[in-house]
Structures are given as structure tokens and as C-alpha cells.
Amino acid sequence: QERLARCGSAVELQKSGLTIKEIASRLGMSELSVKSLLRDGKFYADPGSDPDRLEKAKVAAAAMDRGATRAQFRESEGLTVPKADECWRDADVLFGEPGVF
């Protein structure tokens, strides 16, 4: 929930005209972290903007529904740990609790 709130804040700050550097200063984090928040926040606001990422999130959600662990999902899909974590997080945000983002 906290990360989702930061994603939303970063996206709103960018929409208001702030640069990544300014957003980083305002949120007290690195520019790299802000870039990650913006990437996720924009995707969560419009999942169709990245069809490949959306498809991987759907596959992760199906794995969750089957009771697979994140490690099992990563192995079955041949993903790196960071990519599997992203897919798992995306599935939770997009298909987990309704109205989270």
C-alpha cells in the first residue's frame, strides 16, 4: 500500500510539472527510485499501455490462483528474480484487492 501511494504521488507530481530530480527531492529518494515509481504508477493507472507486462501479470495471477509460490513461478517462467518480483507485484496490484490503485 505504501509503495502504491508513493507511485501515485510521483505520477501526480510529474503531471503537475515537476522534474524527476524535483520529485526525488520532494519525496526524499533517489532519482532512480522515482523513475521506478513513475514506471509502475503509469502502468497501474493504464495497464494496457504495456501489453507484455500486463500479460506477465496475468500469468503471475494465474500462478497465484493455483497456489504457486513466487519462486515456483519464477522457475516455471524462466524469469530473473527482479522480473519475477515485478510480475508478482503487478499481479497483486492489478488482480488482488479491488480498488487498490
Tab-separated table of C-alpha atoms in Angstrom:
chain	number	residue	atom	x	y	z
A	1	GLN	CA	0.000	0.000	0.000
A	2	GLU	CA	2.793	2.405	0.886
A	3	ARG	CA	4.536	1.829	-2.436
A	4	LEU	CA	1.280	2.331	-4.314
A	5	ALA	CA	0.760	5.636	-2.530
A	6	ARG	CA	4.292	6.727	-3.480
A	7	CYS	CA	3.661	5.669	-7.101
A	8	GLY	CA	0.520	7.772	-7.189
A	9	SER	CA	2.283	10.734	-5.594
A	10	ALA	CA	5.171	10.547	-8.054
A	11	VAL	CA	2.821	10.412	-11.043
A	12	GLU	CA	0.767	13.343	-9.744
A	13	LEU	CA	3.886	15.402	-9.066
A	14	GLN	CA	5.131	14.730	-12.587
A	15	LYS	CA	1.737	15.705	-14.018
A	16	SER	CA	1.989	18.972	-12.100
A	17	GLY	CA	5.198	19.738	-13.975
A	18	LEU	CA	7.939	18.662	-11.580
A	19	THR	CA	11.062	17.028	-12.973
A	20	ILE	CA	12.336	13.663	-11.788
A	21	LYS	CA	15.036	15.455	-9.820
A	22	GLU	CA	12.448	17.696	-8.130
A	23	ILE	CA	10.196	14.727	-7.354
A	24	ALA	CA	13.151	12.858	-5.851
A	25	SER	CA	13.926	15.822	-3.614
A	26	ARG	CA	10.294	16.226	-2.575
A	27	LEU	CA	9.872	12.506	-1.780
A	28	GLY	CA	13.319	12.140	-0.223
A	29	MET	CA	14.554	9.397	-2.520
A	30	SER	CA	16.932	8.837	-5.397
A	31	GLU	CA	16.105	9.737	-8.983
A	32	LEU	CA	16.418	6.043	-9.875
A	33	SER	CA	13.759	5.195	-7.291
A	34	VAL	CA	11.491	7.903	-8.667
A	35	LYS	CA	11.898	6.529	-12.195
A	36	SER	CA	10.827	3.119	-10.901
A	37	LEU	CA	7.810	4.602	-9.106
A	38	LEU	CA	6.781	6.518	-12.220
A	39	ARG	CA	7.125	3.451	-14.423
A	40	ASP	CA	4.979	1.378	-12.054
A	41	GLY	CA	2.473	4.145	-11.353
A	42	LYS	CA	1.843	4.832	-15.021
A	43	PHE	CA	1.445	1.125	-15.702
A	44	TYR	CA	-1.008	0.645	-12.820
A	45	ALA	CA	-3.040	3.634	-13.988
A	46	ASP	CA	-3.192	2.238	-17.548
A	47	PRO	CA	-2.142	-1.443	-17.707
A	48	GLY	CA	-2.910	-1.566	-21.421
A	49	SER	CA	-0.011	0.807	-22.029
A	50	ASP	CA	2.392	-2.143	-21.684
A	51	PRO	CA	0.729	-5.275	-23.117
A	52	ASP	CA	3.722	-7.530	-22.429
A	53	ARG	CA	3.909	-6.505	-18.785
A	54	LEU	CA	0.137	-6.929	-18.445
A	55	GLU	CA	0.301	-10.422	-19.923
A	56	LYS	CA	3.060	-11.424	-17.496
A	57	ALA	CA	0.961	-10.075	-14.620
A	58	LYS	CA	-1.959	-12.230	-15.778
A	59	VAL	CA	0.304	-15.293	-15.866
A	60	ALA	CA	1.522	-14.470	-12.351
A	61	ALA	CA	-2.071	-14.037	-11.131
A	62	ALA	CA	-2.965	-17.440	-12.546
A	63	ALA	CA	0.049	-18.953	-10.769
A	64	MET	CA	-1.096	-17.332	-7.513
A	65	ASP	CA	-4.575	-18.777	-8.019
A	66	ARG	CA	-3.034	-22.223	-8.433
A	67	GLY	CA	-1.171	-21.775	-5.162
A	68	ALA	CA	2.288	-21.477	-6.701
A	69	THR	CA	4.985	-19.642	-4.817
A	70	ARG	CA	6.885	-16.754	-6.325
A	71	ALA	CA	9.950	-18.978	-6.665
A	72	GLN	CA	7.942	-21.651	-8.484
A	73	PHE	CA	6.505	-19.006	-10.784
A	74	ARG	CA	9.970	-17.593	-11.492
A	75	GLU	CA	11.343	-21.014	-12.308
A	76	SER	CA	8.412	-22.106	-14.467
A	77	GLU	CA	8.543	-18.875	-16.485
A	78	GLY	CA	12.348	-18.727	-16.659
A	79	LEU	CA	12.485	-15.222	-15.202
A	80	THR	CA	15.138	-13.383	-13.252
A	81	VAL	CA	14.381	-12.672	-9.609
A	82	PRO	CA	13.736	-8.938	-10.221
A	83	LYS	CA	11.427	-9.655	-13.191
A	84	ALA	CA	9.517	-12.323	-11.259
A	85	ASP	CA	9.147	-9.901	-8.346
A	86	GLU	CA	7.775	-7.246	-10.700
A	87	CYS	CA	5.271	-9.676	-12.244
A	88	TRP	CA	4.174	-10.919	-8.827
A	89	ARG	CA	3.760	-7.347	-7.532
A	90	ASP	CA	1.861	-6.332	-10.681
A	91	ALA	CA	-0.493	-9.299	-10.339
A	92	ASP	CA	-1.179	-8.412	-6.725
A	93	VAL	CA	-1.873	-4.758	-7.556
A	94	LEU	CA	-3.949	-5.373	-10.685
A	95	PHE	CA	-5.805	-8.535	-9.714
A	96	GLY	CA	-5.576	-8.582	-5.918
A	97	GLU	CA	-7.796	-6.433	-3.759
A	98	PRO	CA	-10.213	-4.347	-5.843
A	99	GLY	CA	-9.668	-0.608	-5.897
A	100	VAL	CA	-6.126	-0.685	-4.565
A	101	PHE	CA	-4.804	1.697	-7.193
